[in-house]
Amino acid sequence: MINLKKSLAFGLCVGLFSLSGAVSATTTLHVATWLPPSNPQNSIVWPAWKNMVETATEGRVKVVIENYTGAPKTIFDAVEDGVYDVGFSVNAYLPGRFKLASVAEIPGEITSAEAGSVALWRTYEKFFKSAQEFQGLQLLGLFVHGPGQLHTKFPVNTLADLKGKKMRVGGGLVNELAARLEVTPISAPAPKSYELMQQGVVDGTFLPSEEQMTLRLFEVSDYLTIFPKGLYTTAFSIVMNEDTFADLSKKDREAIMSVSGEKLSRLAGATWGEADNDGIQIAKANGVNVIQLSPDDPRVKNVNKLEEGMDQTWVESVADRDIDAKAALDYFRENMNALSQ
């Protein structure tokens, strides 16, 4: 009887140990996000990626999406330091660190956020990866939002109307365009646009049309001026803590990357780009003057002239990186053209 009890006790311990091991084998990834719930990254992209990761890893990896209360530019450090496992932010919020992806920010290059995002990821894989700009992080995806437009409190009948106006800018090549437009730039993250416009600190902001909806800019702007190719785009990176990624099994690392990379980049770009139409409709429904310019409009032609040479500005800006910048730009454009057809 004693031996039977010992055997049962031993079996129970082994069973509990095995159960404990099964439970501990589950990894939870904490994702930091910093935009409003209505933003497509939070309403569509993160929930979709969560489902894809959990399905691909057969439940061994769980994903929890958490609101990040710090400044968007600190997301990269928070992920690198292990405060969060995954996050995303604007590359230009850390000027000098992530320079190469700004190939996708050259004005006049991108009309489709989906095509731009896929082209950017492919260019990274072929030309940028060796530069190791993401050292200390596991890159999961790269994407751009839809073409950036003008959200203002004043009408932009000619480009001269912009001279001296205080405009919120987020960094990157849009700052160079702002200088050429002779506006007074006010640097701030996108979510600050509403507050800055409401308080009269700025006269407008450079952002894609979807922000009329997501950031409720329809409440603080009177005009949305839409250029056919936009004025600029912004590059985002989706990153994961390198140690967290390395600690996963090879099978789960491969599973996560199978639903990330180009697939995640395409999803994010397409989702953000499609939201522009919703932003335009929200603006119109709330009395914002929406001016959609034609390619022949003098304002468009004058912007095109101002943008000349900004591709070379990008090439020169990455001269300190060990890459063939001209070949990378050509490859990015080839992919953009093929994907946009």
Coordinates of C-alpha atoms in Angstrom, one line a residue:
M1 CA 0.0 0.0 0.0
I2 CA 2.8 2.3 0.9
N3 CA 4.6 1.6 -2.4
L4 CA 1.3 2.3 -4.2
K5 CA 0.9 5.6 -2.4
K6 CA 4.4 6.6 -3.3
S7 CA 3.9 5.6 -6.9
L8 CA 0.7 7.6 -7.1
A9 CA 2.4 10.6 -5.4
F10 CA 5.3 10.3 -7.8
G11 CA 3.0 10.1 -10.7
L12 CA 1.1 13.1 -9.6
C13 CA 4.3 15.1 -9.2
V14 CA 5.5 14.1 -12.6
G15 CA 2.1 15.1 -14.0
L16 CA 2.1 18.5 -12.3
F17 CA 5.7 19.0 -13.4
S18 CA 4.8 18.2 -17.0
L19 CA 1.7 20.5 -16.8
S20 CA 3.9 23.3 -15.4
G21 CA 6.4 22.8 -18.2
A22 CA 3.6 23.0 -20.8
V23 CA 2.3 26.2 -19.3
S24 CA 5.7 27.8 -19.0
A25 CA 6.4 27.0 -22.6
T26 CA 3.8 29.6 -23.6
T27 CA 5.4 32.9 -24.4
T28 CA 3.5 36.2 -24.2
L29 CA 4.5 39.1 -26.4
H30 CA 3.6 42.5 -25.0
V31 CA 3.0 45.0 -27.9
A32 CA 3.3 48.7 -27.3
T33 CA 1.1 51.0 -29.4
W34 CA 0.7 54.7 -29.1
L35 CA -2.0 55.9 -31.5
P36 CA -5.8 56.2 -30.8
P37 CA -7.9 53.0 -30.9
S38 CA -9.5 54.2 -34.2
N39 CA -6.2 54.3 -36.0
P40 CA -5.9 51.4 -38.5
Q41 CA -2.8 50.1 -36.8
N42 CA -4.8 49.5 -33.6
S43 CA -8.2 48.6 -35.1
I44 CA -7.0 46.3 -37.9
V45 CA -3.2 45.6 -38.2
W46 CA -2.3 44.6 -34.6
P47 CA -5.4 42.4 -34.1
A48 CA -4.7 40.7 -37.4
W49 CA -1.1 40.1 -36.6
K50 CA -2.0 38.8 -33.1
N51 CA -4.3 36.3 -34.7
M52 CA -1.7 35.3 -37.3
V53 CA 1.1 34.8 -34.8
E54 CA -1.1 32.8 -32.4
T55 CA -2.3 30.6 -35.2
A56 CA 1.1 30.2 -36.8
T57 CA 2.7 29.1 -33.5
E58 CA -0.3 26.9 -32.6
G59 CA -0.9 28.9 -29.4
R60 CA 2.7 28.7 -28.1
V61 CA 3.1 32.4 -28.5
K62 CA 0.4 34.8 -27.3
V63 CA 0.1 38.5 -28.1
V64 CA -1.1 41.2 -25.8
I65 CA -1.6 44.7 -27.2
E66 CA -1.0 47.5 -24.6
N67 CA -1.4 51.2 -24.7
Y68 CA 2.0 53.0 -24.6
T69 CA 1.9 56.2 -22.5
G70 CA 5.4 57.4 -23.3
A71 CA 6.5 59.5 -26.3
P72 CA 6.3 57.7 -29.6
K73 CA 10.1 58.3 -30.2
T74 CA 10.9 56.2 -27.1
I75 CA 9.2 53.1 -28.4
F76 CA 12.4 51.8 -30.0
D77 CA 14.3 52.1 -26.7
A78 CA 11.5 50.6 -24.8
V79 CA 11.5 47.5 -27.0
E80 CA 15.3 47.3 -27.2
D81 CA 15.5 47.5 -23.4
G82 CA 12.9 44.8 -22.9
V83 CA 10.2 47.0 -21.4
Y84 CA 8.0 45.8 -24.2
D85 CA 8.5 42.9 -26.6
V86 CA 7.1 44.5 -29.8
G87 CA 6.3 48.0 -31.0
F88 CA 6.4 50.4 -33.9
S89 CA 7.2 54.0 -34.5
V90 CA 8.3 56.6 -37.0
N91 CA 11.9 56.2 -38.1
A92 CA 12.4 60.0 -38.4
Y93 CA 11.5 60.4 -34.7
L94 CA 15.1 59.2 -34.1
P95 CA 17.0 61.2 -36.7
G96 CA 20.3 59.7 -37.6
R97 CA 19.6 56.1 -36.5
F98 CA 17.3 54.8 -39.1
K99 CA 18.2 56.7 -42.3
L100 CA 17.9 54.2 -45.1
A101 CA 14.1 53.6 -45.0
S102 CA 13.6 57.3 -45.8
V103 CA 14.0 56.2 -49.5
A104 CA 10.2 55.8 -49.2
E105 CA 9.8 59.4 -48.0
I106 CA 11.1 61.1 -51.2
P107 CA 8.2 63.3 -52.3
G108 CA 6.3 62.3 -55.4
E109 CA 7.5 58.7 -55.4
I110 CA 4.5 56.9 -53.7
T111 CA 0.8 57.1 -54.5
S112 CA -0.1 53.7 -53.0
A113 CA 0.8 53.0 -49.4
E114 CA 0.6 49.2 -50.0
A115 CA 2.9 49.3 -53.0
G116 CA 5.3 51.6 -51.2
S117 CA 5.4 49.4 -48.1
V118 CA 6.2 46.2 -50.1
A119 CA 8.8 48.0 -52.2
L120 CA 10.4 49.3 -49.0
W121 CA 10.6 45.9 -47.4
R122 CA 12.1 44.3 -50.6
T123 CA 14.6 47.1 -50.8
Y124 CA 15.6 46.6 -47.2
E125 CA 16.1 42.9 -47.7
K126 CA 18.2 43.4 -50.8
F127 CA 20.2 46.6 -50.0
F128 CA 19.7 47.8 -46.4
K129 CA 19.9 44.8 -44.2
S130 CA 23.7 44.5 -44.3
A131 CA 24.0 48.1 -42.9
Q132 CA 22.6 46.7 -39.6
E133 CA 20.7 49.9 -38.7
F134 CA 18.4 47.7 -36.6
Q135 CA 21.2 46.1 -34.5
G136 CA 19.7 45.3 -31.1
L137 CA 16.3 44.8 -32.6
Q138 CA 14.5 42.2 -34.7
L139 CA 12.9 44.0 -37.6
L140 CA 9.4 42.6 -38.3
G141 CA 8.1 45.0 -40.9
L142 CA 8.4 48.4 -42.7
F143 CA 5.6 50.4 -44.0
V144 CA 4.4 53.9 -45.1
H145 CA 1.1 55.7 -44.6
G146 CA -0.8 57.1 -47.5
P147 CA 0.4 60.3 -49.2
G148 CA 0.7 63.2 -46.8
Q149 CA -1.6 66.2 -47.4
L150 CA -2.3 69.7 -46.0
H151 CA -4.7 70.1 -43.1
T152 CA -5.0 73.8 -42.4
K153 CA -7.0 76.6 -40.8
F154 CA -6.5 78.8 -43.9
P155 CA -7.0 78.3 -47.7
V156 CA -4.1 77.4 -49.8
N157 CA -4.9 79.1 -53.1
T158 CA -1.3 79.3 -54.1
L159 CA 1.9 78.0 -52.5
A160 CA 2.6 81.6 -51.5
D161 CA -0.2 81.2 -48.9
L162 CA 2.0 78.8 -47.0
K163 CA 5.0 81.2 -46.6
G164 CA 5.6 81.9 -42.9
K165 CA 2.7 79.8 -41.7
K166 CA 3.4 77.6 -38.7
M167 CA 3.1 74.0 -39.7
R168 CA 3.6 70.9 -37.7
V169 CA 6.1 68.5 -39.2
G170 CA 7.2 65.1 -38.0
G171 CA 10.7 64.8 -39.3
G172 CA 12.4 63.2 -42.3
L173 CA 12.3 64.5 -45.8
V174 CA 9.1 66.4 -45.2
N175 CA 11.2 68.8 -43.2
E176 CA 13.2 69.5 -46.4
L177 CA 10.0 70.1 -48.3
A178 CA 8.7 72.4 -45.5
A179 CA 11.9 74.5 -45.9
R180 CA 11.4 74.7 -49.6
L181 CA 7.8 75.8 -49.0
E182 CA 9.1 78.5 -46.6
V183 CA 6.8 77.5 -43.8
T184 CA 7.8 77.9 -40.1
P185 CA 8.2 74.2 -39.0
I186 CA 7.1 73.1 -35.6
S187 CA 8.4 69.6 -34.8
A188 CA 6.0 67.3 -33.0
P189 CA 4.6 63.8 -33.1
A190 CA 1.5 63.3 -35.2
P191 CA -0.9 62.9 -32.2
K192 CA 0.1 66.4 -31.0
S193 CA -1.5 67.9 -34.1
Y194 CA -5.0 68.3 -32.7
E195 CA -3.8 70.0 -29.5
L196 CA -1.4 72.3 -31.4
M197 CA -4.1 73.3 -33.9
Q198 CA -6.7 73.7 -31.3
Q199 CA -4.5 76.0 -29.2
G200 CA -3.4 78.0 -32.2
V201 CA 0.2 77.0 -31.8
V202 CA 0.3 76.0 -35.5
D203 CA -1.8 77.0 -38.5
G204 CA -1.8 73.4 -39.9
T205 CA -0.1 70.1 -40.2
F206 CA 1.3 67.7 -42.8
L207 CA -0.5 64.4 -42.4
P208 CA -2.3 61.8 -44.6
S209 CA -6.1 62.3 -45.1
E210 CA -7.0 59.5 -42.7
E211 CA -6.0 61.6 -39.8
Q212 CA -9.2 63.7 -40.3
M213 CA -10.8 60.6 -38.8
T214 CA -8.2 59.1 -36.6
L215 CA -7.0 62.3 -34.9
R216 CA -10.3 64.0 -35.4
L217 CA -8.7 66.8 -37.3
F218 CA -12.0 67.7 -38.8
E219 CA -12.7 69.5 -35.5
V220 CA -9.7 71.8 -35.7
S221 CA -9.0 72.3 -39.5
D222 CA -11.1 74.2 -42.0
Y223 CA -9.3 73.0 -45.2
L224 CA -7.9 69.7 -46.5
T225 CA -5.9 70.2 -49.6
I226 CA -5.2 67.0 -51.5
F227 CA -2.3 66.7 -54.0
P228 CA -2.6 63.8 -56.5
K229 CA 0.7 62.2 -55.3
G230 CA 0.6 63.8 -51.9
L231 CA 3.5 65.9 -50.6
Y232 CA 5.4 63.2 -48.8
T233 CA 5.2 59.9 -47.0
T234 CA 6.5 58.7 -43.6
A235 CA 8.4 55.4 -43.0
F236 CA 7.5 53.3 -39.9
S237 CA 9.3 50.3 -38.5
I238 CA 7.8 47.4 -36.6
V239 CA 10.4 45.9 -34.2
M240 CA 10.8 43.1 -31.6
N241 CA 13.2 42.8 -28.8
E242 CA 16.2 40.8 -30.1
D243 CA 16.6 38.7 -27.0
T244 CA 12.9 37.8 -26.8
F245 CA 13.0 36.7 -30.4
A246 CA 16.2 34.7 -29.9
D247 CA 14.7 32.9 -26.8
L248 CA 11.9 31.5 -28.9
S249 CA 12.3 28.1 -30.5
K250 CA 13.5 28.0 -34.1
K251 CA 10.1 26.7 -35.1
D252 CA 8.3 29.7 -33.5
R253 CA 10.8 32.2 -34.8
E254 CA 10.2 30.9 -38.3
A255 CA 6.4 31.0 -37.7
I256 CA 6.5 34.6 -36.6
M257 CA 8.5 35.7 -39.5
S258 CA 6.2 33.8 -41.9
V259 CA 3.4 36.2 -40.9
S260 CA 5.7 39.3 -40.7
G261 CA 8.3 40.7 -43.1
E262 CA 6.7 41.5 -46.5
K263 CA 3.3 40.1 -45.4
L264 CA 3.0 42.4 -42.4
S265 CA 4.5 45.3 -44.3
R266 CA 1.8 44.9 -47.0
L267 CA -1.0 44.5 -44.5
A268 CA 0.0 47.7 -42.6
G269 CA 0.6 49.8 -45.8
A270 CA -2.7 48.7 -47.4
T271 CA -4.7 49.2 -44.2
W272 CA -3.3 52.7 -43.6
G273 CA -3.7 53.7 -47.3
E274 CA -7.3 52.5 -47.5
A275 CA -8.2 54.6 -44.4
D276 CA -7.5 57.8 -46.4
N277 CA -10.9 57.5 -48.1
D278 CA -12.6 57.3 -44.8
G279 CA -10.8 60.4 -43.6
I280 CA -11.9 62.3 -46.7
Q281 CA -15.5 61.3 -46.2
I282 CA -15.4 62.3 -42.5
A283 CA -13.9 65.7 -43.4
K284 CA -16.7 66.4 -46.0
A285 CA -19.4 65.2 -43.6
N286 CA -18.2 67.6 -41.0
G287 CA -17.9 70.7 -43.1
V288 CA -14.2 70.7 -43.8
N289 CA -13.4 72.3 -47.3
V290 CA -11.9 69.4 -49.2
I291 CA -10.0 70.6 -52.2
Q292 CA -8.8 67.7 -54.5
L293 CA -6.2 69.1 -56.9
S294 CA -5.7 67.9 -60.5
P295 CA -2.3 67.2 -61.9
D296 CA -2.6 70.3 -64.0
D297 CA -3.3 72.6 -61.1
P298 CA -0.6 75.3 -60.7
R299 CA -0.1 74.4 -57.0
V300 CA 0.7 70.8 -58.0
K301 CA 3.1 71.9 -60.8
N302 CA 4.9 74.3 -58.5
V303 CA 5.2 71.6 -55.8
N304 CA 6.7 69.2 -58.4
K305 CA 9.3 71.9 -59.2
L306 CA 10.1 72.3 -55.5
E307 CA 10.6 68.6 -55.1
E308 CA 13.1 68.3 -57.9
G309 CA 16.4 67.0 -56.6
M310 CA 15.1 65.6 -53.3
D311 CA 16.0 62.1 -54.5
Q312 CA 19.6 63.2 -54.6
T313 CA 19.2 64.7 -51.2
W314 CA 18.3 61.2 -49.9
V315 CA 21.3 59.7 -51.7
E316 CA 23.6 62.2 -50.1
S317 CA 22.0 61.8 -46.7
V318 CA 22.9 58.1 -46.5
A319 CA 26.5 58.5 -47.8
D320 CA 27.8 57.3 -44.4
R321 CA 26.1 53.9 -44.8
D322 CA 27.9 51.1 -46.6
I323 CA 25.3 50.6 -49.4
D324 CA 24.9 51.4 -53.0
A325 CA 22.3 54.2 -52.5
K326 CA 21.7 54.8 -56.2
A327 CA 21.1 51.1 -57.0
A328 CA 18.8 50.9 -54.0
L329 CA 16.7 53.9 -55.2
D330 CA 16.5 52.4 -58.7
Y331 CA 15.4 49.1 -57.2
F332 CA 12.8 50.7 -55.0
R333 CA 11.4 52.6 -58.0
E334 CA 11.2 49.5 -60.1
N335 CA 9.3 47.7 -57.5
M336 CA 7.0 50.7 -56.9
N337 CA 6.2 50.9 -60.6
A338 CA 5.6 47.1 -60.9
L339 CA 3.4 46.9 -57.8
S340 CA 1.4 50.0 -58.7
Q341 CA 0.2 48.7 -62.1

